[in-house]
Coordinates of C-alpha atoms in Angstrom, one line a residue:
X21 CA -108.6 285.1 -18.7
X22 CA -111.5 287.1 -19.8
X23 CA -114.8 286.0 -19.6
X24 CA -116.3 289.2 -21.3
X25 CA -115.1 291.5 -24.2
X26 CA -117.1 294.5 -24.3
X27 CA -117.1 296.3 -27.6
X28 CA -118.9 299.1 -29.6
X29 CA -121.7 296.3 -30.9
X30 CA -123.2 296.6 -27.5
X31 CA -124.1 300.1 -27.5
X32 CA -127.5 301.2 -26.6
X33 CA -126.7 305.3 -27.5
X34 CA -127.9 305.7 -23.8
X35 CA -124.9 306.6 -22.4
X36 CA -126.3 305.7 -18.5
X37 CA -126.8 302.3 -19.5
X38 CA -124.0 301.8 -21.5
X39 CA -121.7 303.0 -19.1
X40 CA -123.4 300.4 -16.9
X41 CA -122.9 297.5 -19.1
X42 CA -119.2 298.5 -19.6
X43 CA -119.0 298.0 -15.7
X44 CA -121.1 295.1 -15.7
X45 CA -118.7 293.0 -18.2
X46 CA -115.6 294.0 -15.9
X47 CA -117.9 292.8 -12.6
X48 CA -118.2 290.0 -14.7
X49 CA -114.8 289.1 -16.2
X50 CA -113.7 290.3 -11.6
X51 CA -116.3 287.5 -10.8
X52 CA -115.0 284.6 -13.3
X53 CA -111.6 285.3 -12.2
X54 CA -112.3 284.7 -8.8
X55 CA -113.4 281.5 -9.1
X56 CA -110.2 279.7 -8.0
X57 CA -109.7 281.4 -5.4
X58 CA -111.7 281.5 -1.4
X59 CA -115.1 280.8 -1.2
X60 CA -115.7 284.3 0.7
X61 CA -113.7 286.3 -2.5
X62 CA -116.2 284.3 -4.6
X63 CA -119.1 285.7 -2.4
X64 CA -118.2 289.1 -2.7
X65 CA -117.5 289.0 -6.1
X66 CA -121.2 287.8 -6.9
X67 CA -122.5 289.8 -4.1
X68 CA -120.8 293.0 -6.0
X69 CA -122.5 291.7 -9.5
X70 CA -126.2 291.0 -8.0
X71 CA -126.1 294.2 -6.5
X72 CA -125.2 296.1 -9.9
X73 CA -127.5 294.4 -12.0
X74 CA -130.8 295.4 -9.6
X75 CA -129.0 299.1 -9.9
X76 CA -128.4 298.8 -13.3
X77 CA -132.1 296.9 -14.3
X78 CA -133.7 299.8 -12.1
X79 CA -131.8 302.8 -14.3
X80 CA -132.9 300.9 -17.0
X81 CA -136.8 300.6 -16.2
X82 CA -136.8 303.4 -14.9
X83 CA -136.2 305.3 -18.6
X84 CA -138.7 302.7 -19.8
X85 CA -141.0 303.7 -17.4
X86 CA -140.7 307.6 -18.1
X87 CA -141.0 307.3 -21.6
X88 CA -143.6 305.1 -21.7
X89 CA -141.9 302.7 -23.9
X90 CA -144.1 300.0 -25.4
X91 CA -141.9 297.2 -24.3
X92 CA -141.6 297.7 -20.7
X93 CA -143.5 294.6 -19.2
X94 CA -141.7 292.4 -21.7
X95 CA -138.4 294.0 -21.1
X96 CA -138.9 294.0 -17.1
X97 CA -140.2 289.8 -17.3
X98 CA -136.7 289.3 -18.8
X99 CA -135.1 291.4 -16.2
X100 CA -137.2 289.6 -13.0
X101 CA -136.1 286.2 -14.6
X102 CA -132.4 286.8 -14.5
X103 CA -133.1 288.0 -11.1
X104 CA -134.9 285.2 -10.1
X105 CA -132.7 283.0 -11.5
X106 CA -129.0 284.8 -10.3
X107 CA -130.5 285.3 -6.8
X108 CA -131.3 281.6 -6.3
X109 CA -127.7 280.4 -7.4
X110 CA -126.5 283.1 -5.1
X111 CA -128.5 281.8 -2.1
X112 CA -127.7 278.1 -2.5
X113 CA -124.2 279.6 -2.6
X114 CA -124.1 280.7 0.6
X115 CA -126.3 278.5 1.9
X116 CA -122.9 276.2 0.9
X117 CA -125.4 274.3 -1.1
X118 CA -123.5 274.8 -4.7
X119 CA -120.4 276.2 -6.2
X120 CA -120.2 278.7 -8.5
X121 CA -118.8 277.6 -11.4
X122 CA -117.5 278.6 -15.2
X123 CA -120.9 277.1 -16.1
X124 CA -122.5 280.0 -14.0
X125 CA -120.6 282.8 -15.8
X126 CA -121.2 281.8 -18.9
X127 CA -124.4 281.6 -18.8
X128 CA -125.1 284.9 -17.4
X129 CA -122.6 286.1 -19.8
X130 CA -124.8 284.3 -22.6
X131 CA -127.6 286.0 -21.3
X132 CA -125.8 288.9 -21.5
X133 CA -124.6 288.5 -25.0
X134 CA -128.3 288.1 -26.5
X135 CA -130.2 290.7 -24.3
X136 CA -128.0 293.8 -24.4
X137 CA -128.3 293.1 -28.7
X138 CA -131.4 291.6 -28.7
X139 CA -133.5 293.4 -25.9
X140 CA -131.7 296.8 -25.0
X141 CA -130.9 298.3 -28.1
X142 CA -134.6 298.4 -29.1
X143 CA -135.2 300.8 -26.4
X144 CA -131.9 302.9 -26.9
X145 CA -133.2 304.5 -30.2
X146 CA -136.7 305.0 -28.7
X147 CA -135.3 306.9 -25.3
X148 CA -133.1 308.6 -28.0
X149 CA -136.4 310.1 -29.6
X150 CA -137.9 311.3 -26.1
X151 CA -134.7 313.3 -25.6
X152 CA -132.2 310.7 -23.7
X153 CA -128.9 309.7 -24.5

C-alpha cells in the first residue's frame, strides 16, 4: 500500500525540483513497502532515500543560492534538520540499534506533506521570476 500520493498540489513550477519530488514520493512509497521484508532491503531502501534527499536539498539550494532568494538560511535550517534528524535514525539503524518503522515514514512523509506546500512553493514563483522553471 501507498504511503505517498503525489499530485498536481505539490508543484513548485520548477520543473528540476518537481521532478525530484515525484521521485522522492516513489523512494518513499519503495521504502514503506519494504518494511516487512530483510533488514538489509530496508537498508538500502533508506540508504537510496537519504542519498536523494542530500541531491535533491542541494539542487534545491543551489537555485536559492543563485538567485539570491530571501529565504535561503530559513529554507536550508529546515533542510539540515530533516537531515539531522533522517541521518540519526539511519545510523541507529544500522548500528542494529532501532527498527524502522511506519512511524518513521510517516513522519518524513508528514514532513513532506507540509514543506513541499508550505516551504517550496514560496521559492518556485520567485526562481520563476529570475528566469527558472
Amino acid at each position: 500500500m501507498s504511503l505517498m500520493a503525489w499530485n498536481e498540489t505539490y508543484r513548485t513550477n520548477v520543473s528540476e525540483v518537481d521532478s525530484q519530488h515525484e521521485e522522492l514520493f516513489r523512494l518513499m512509497n519503495d521504502l514503506h513497502d519494504s518494511l516487512t521484508q530483510d533488514r538489509a532491503v530496508v537498508a538500502e531502501k533508506l540508504n537510496e532515500v537519504v542519498q536523494f534527499v542530500l541531491m535533491h536539498f542541494a539542487t534545491e539550494e543551489k537555485y536559492m543560492q543563485e538567485t539570491n532568494y530571501p529565504n535561503y538560511a530559513e529554507h536550508k535550517e529546515a533542510h539540515d534538520k530533516l537531515v539531522e534528524t533522517v541521518g540519526g535514525l539511519q545510523a541507529k539503524f544500522n548500528a542494529g540499534e532501532a527498527e524502522l518503522t511506519g512511524e518513521v515514514t510517516a513522519f518524513v512523509r508528514d514532513w513532506l506533506y507540509t514543506h513541499i506546500p508550505g516551504t517550496d512553493q514560496k521559492y518556485g514563483p520567485y526562481l520563476n521570476e529570475k528566469g527558472i522553471s
